[in-house]
Amino acid sequence: MAVGAVVQGQAPTVFTTLFEPQVRMAIWSRPSPMPPDALPPPDFTADCDGRWIAASGPAPEWLLQDIEGLAEIVAAISGCDAWRARCETVTRRACPRFHQDAVPVRLIVAYEGPGPEWAFAGEIGEDLDGRKIGTRRRVRTLHPGDVAVIKGTAPGWEAWPDLPVVLHRSPPAGRRAPRRVLTIDAAPA
């Protein structure tokens, strides 16, 4: 049985803890699969209806393999074979405020640059912009390669009233320090 609202592990089996109601986020700590000598992946999208995958164009083999494996995890957790993947270069803070996503589950991994920042709602109160020093001390950041699966607020996936709520946001990014980020959302019909 998982102990808290956030569980971290060294293997993808950590995601099985998401079947427990108190677990809101599971993190698989792994190195980035992007080869050190590889060019950054292109912006890329892929949609799967449960049978067919429609991709926006070509992508490196390592990225396609990673998306395939990670999408299987999203499907297993959500019980939905349909999913949407988006790999993009981020040069600005896309989501500056701490929030929950209105999806059943969202998988996030940064291939390059810092991963998402996260905190417990009870620790930051109403400081959703994270401007107060006390809030900034409570913010955690995922490393490149870390895979986070976060439960969203779609019907049936909301946090139980007595359990901690986990919020996340994008870390800073810029043209000189871009982030390469993959998100995969369950896409129920």
Coordinates of C-alpha atoms in Angstrom, one line a residue:
M1 CA 0.0 0.0 0.0
A2 CA 1.3 3.5 -0.9
V3 CA 1.9 5.8 2.0
G4 CA 1.1 9.3 0.7
A5 CA -0.5 11.4 -2.0
V6 CA 2.8 11.4 -4.1
V7 CA 4.8 8.2 -4.6
Q8 CA 8.2 8.1 -6.3
G9 CA 10.0 5.0 -7.5
Q10 CA 12.9 3.7 -9.7
A11 CA 10.7 1.5 -11.9
P12 CA 7.5 2.0 -13.9
T13 CA 5.7 -0.3 -11.4
V14 CA 5.4 2.8 -9.2
F15 CA 2.3 3.7 -11.3
T16 CA 0.3 0.8 -9.9
T17 CA 0.0 3.0 -6.7
L18 CA -2.3 5.3 -8.6
F19 CA -5.1 2.7 -8.2
E20 CA -5.1 3.7 -4.5
P21 CA -7.5 6.6 -3.9
Q22 CA -5.1 8.6 -1.8
V23 CA -2.3 8.7 -4.4
R24 CA -2.7 11.7 -6.7
M25 CA 0.7 11.6 -8.4
A26 CA 3.3 8.9 -9.1
I27 CA 6.8 9.6 -10.3
W28 CA 9.1 7.2 -12.1
S29 CA 12.7 8.5 -11.6
R30 CA 14.7 7.6 -14.7
P31 CA 17.3 9.2 -16.9
S32 CA 16.1 10.9 -20.1
P33 CA 15.8 8.5 -23.0
M34 CA 17.0 11.2 -25.4
P35 CA 20.5 10.1 -26.6
P36 CA 23.2 12.7 -25.6
D37 CA 24.2 13.3 -29.2
A38 CA 20.6 13.5 -30.5
L39 CA 19.1 16.7 -31.9
P40 CA 16.2 17.9 -29.9
P41 CA 12.9 16.2 -30.9
P42 CA 10.7 18.1 -33.3
D43 CA 7.3 19.4 -32.2
F44 CA 5.1 16.4 -32.7
T45 CA 1.6 15.2 -31.9
A46 CA 0.0 11.8 -32.0
D47 CA -3.6 10.7 -31.4
C48 CA -4.7 7.1 -30.8
D49 CA -8.3 6.1 -30.9
G50 CA -7.6 2.7 -29.3
R51 CA -6.7 1.0 -32.6
W52 CA -4.9 3.4 -34.8
I53 CA -2.2 6.1 -34.2
A54 CA -2.3 9.2 -36.3
A55 CA 1.0 11.1 -36.1
S56 CA 1.6 14.7 -37.2
G57 CA 4.9 13.7 -39.0
P58 CA 8.2 11.9 -38.6
A59 CA 9.9 11.7 -35.2
P60 CA 13.1 10.0 -33.9
E61 CA 12.8 6.3 -33.2
W62 CA 13.7 6.8 -29.5
L63 CA 10.8 9.3 -29.1
L64 CA 8.3 7.0 -30.9
Q65 CA 9.4 4.1 -28.6
D66 CA 9.1 6.2 -25.5
I67 CA 5.6 7.5 -26.5
E68 CA 4.5 4.0 -27.2
G69 CA 5.6 2.7 -23.8
L70 CA 4.3 5.7 -21.9
A71 CA 1.0 5.7 -23.6
E72 CA 0.5 2.0 -22.5
I73 CA 1.0 3.2 -19.0
V74 CA -1.7 6.0 -19.4
A75 CA -4.1 3.5 -21.0
A76 CA -3.6 1.0 -18.1
I77 CA -4.1 3.6 -15.4
S78 CA -7.1 5.4 -17.0
G79 CA -8.8 2.3 -18.5
C80 CA -9.0 4.1 -21.8
D81 CA -7.2 3.0 -24.9
A82 CA -7.5 6.4 -26.6
W83 CA -4.9 9.0 -25.8
R84 CA -3.3 12.2 -27.1
A85 CA 0.4 12.9 -27.1
R86 CA 2.1 16.2 -27.6
C87 CA 5.9 16.7 -27.7
E88 CA 6.9 20.4 -27.9
T89 CA 9.6 22.9 -27.4
V90 CA 8.6 25.3 -24.7
T91 CA 10.3 28.7 -24.6
R92 CA 8.0 30.4 -22.1
R93 CA 6.3 29.4 -18.9
A94 CA 3.2 27.8 -20.4
C95 CA 1.2 27.3 -17.2
P96 CA 2.6 29.8 -14.6
R97 CA 0.0 29.1 -11.9
F98 CA -0.3 26.0 -9.9
H99 CA -3.4 24.0 -11.0
Q100 CA -5.0 20.6 -11.6
D101 CA -5.8 19.5 -15.1
A102 CA -9.4 18.8 -16.2
V103 CA -8.5 15.3 -17.6
P104 CA -8.6 11.8 -16.0
V105 CA -4.8 11.5 -16.0
R106 CA -1.9 13.4 -17.5
L107 CA 1.6 12.1 -18.1
I108 CA 4.4 14.7 -18.2
V109 CA 8.1 14.2 -18.9
A110 CA 10.7 16.7 -19.8
Y111 CA 13.4 15.4 -22.1
E112 CA 15.5 18.5 -21.8
G113 CA 15.3 21.3 -19.2
P114 CA 13.5 21.0 -15.8
G115 CA 10.4 19.0 -15.4
P116 CA 7.2 20.4 -13.9
E117 CA 7.1 22.0 -10.5
W118 CA 4.6 20.6 -8.0
A119 CA 3.4 21.3 -4.5
F120 CA 0.6 20.3 -2.1
A121 CA -2.4 22.7 -2.2
G122 CA -2.4 22.8 1.6
E123 CA 1.2 24.0 1.6
I124 CA 0.8 26.9 -0.7
G125 CA -2.7 28.1 0.2
E126 CA -3.9 30.8 -2.2
D127 CA -0.4 31.6 -3.6
L128 CA -1.1 29.9 -6.9
D129 CA 1.5 32.1 -8.6
G130 CA 4.2 30.8 -6.2
R131 CA 5.5 34.3 -5.5
K132 CA 5.9 34.1 -1.7
I133 CA 9.2 32.9 -0.3
G134 CA 7.3 30.4 1.9
T135 CA 5.6 28.9 -1.2
R136 CA 8.8 28.8 -3.2
R137 CA 10.5 26.7 -0.4
R138 CA 7.8 24.1 -0.8
V139 CA 7.9 23.7 -4.5
R140 CA 9.5 20.5 -5.9
T141 CA 10.9 20.2 -9.4
L142 CA 11.1 17.0 -11.5
H143 CA 14.4 16.2 -13.3
P144 CA 14.8 15.6 -17.0
G145 CA 13.6 12.1 -17.8
D146 CA 11.4 11.8 -14.7
V147 CA 7.9 10.6 -15.7
A148 CA 5.0 12.0 -13.7
V149 CA 1.4 10.7 -14.0
I150 CA -1.0 13.1 -12.2
K151 CA -4.7 12.4 -11.6
G152 CA -6.8 15.2 -12.9
T153 CA -10.3 16.6 -12.0
A154 CA -12.4 14.8 -14.7
P155 CA -15.5 13.2 -13.2
G156 CA -14.5 10.2 -11.2
W157 CA -10.9 11.3 -10.8
E158 CA -11.4 14.2 -8.2
A159 CA -9.4 14.1 -5.0
W160 CA -11.3 12.8 -2.0
P161 CA -12.2 15.6 0.4
D162 CA -9.9 14.4 3.2
L163 CA -6.9 13.7 1.1
P164 CA -4.1 16.2 0.0
V165 CA -4.5 17.9 -3.4
V166 CA -1.4 17.9 -5.6
L167 CA -0.9 21.0 -7.9
H168 CA 1.6 21.5 -10.7
R169 CA 2.8 24.2 -13.1
S170 CA 5.4 24.8 -15.7
P171 CA 8.9 25.9 -14.6
P172 CA 10.5 29.0 -16.2
A173 CA 11.8 28.6 -19.8
G174 CA 13.2 30.9 -22.4
R175 CA 14.7 31.0 -25.9
R176 CA 18.1 30.4 -24.4
A177 CA 16.9 27.7 -22.0
P178 CA 14.1 25.9 -23.8
R179 CA 12.4 22.8 -22.4
R180 CA 11.4 19.7 -24.5
V181 CA 8.3 18.3 -23.0
L182 CA 6.0 15.4 -23.7
T183 CA 2.5 15.2 -22.3
I184 CA 0.1 12.3 -22.8
D185 CA -3.6 12.6 -21.8
A186 CA -6.2 9.9 -21.6
A187 CA -8.8 10.8 -24.2
P188 CA -12.1 9.0 -23.3
A189 CA -14.8 9.2 -25.9

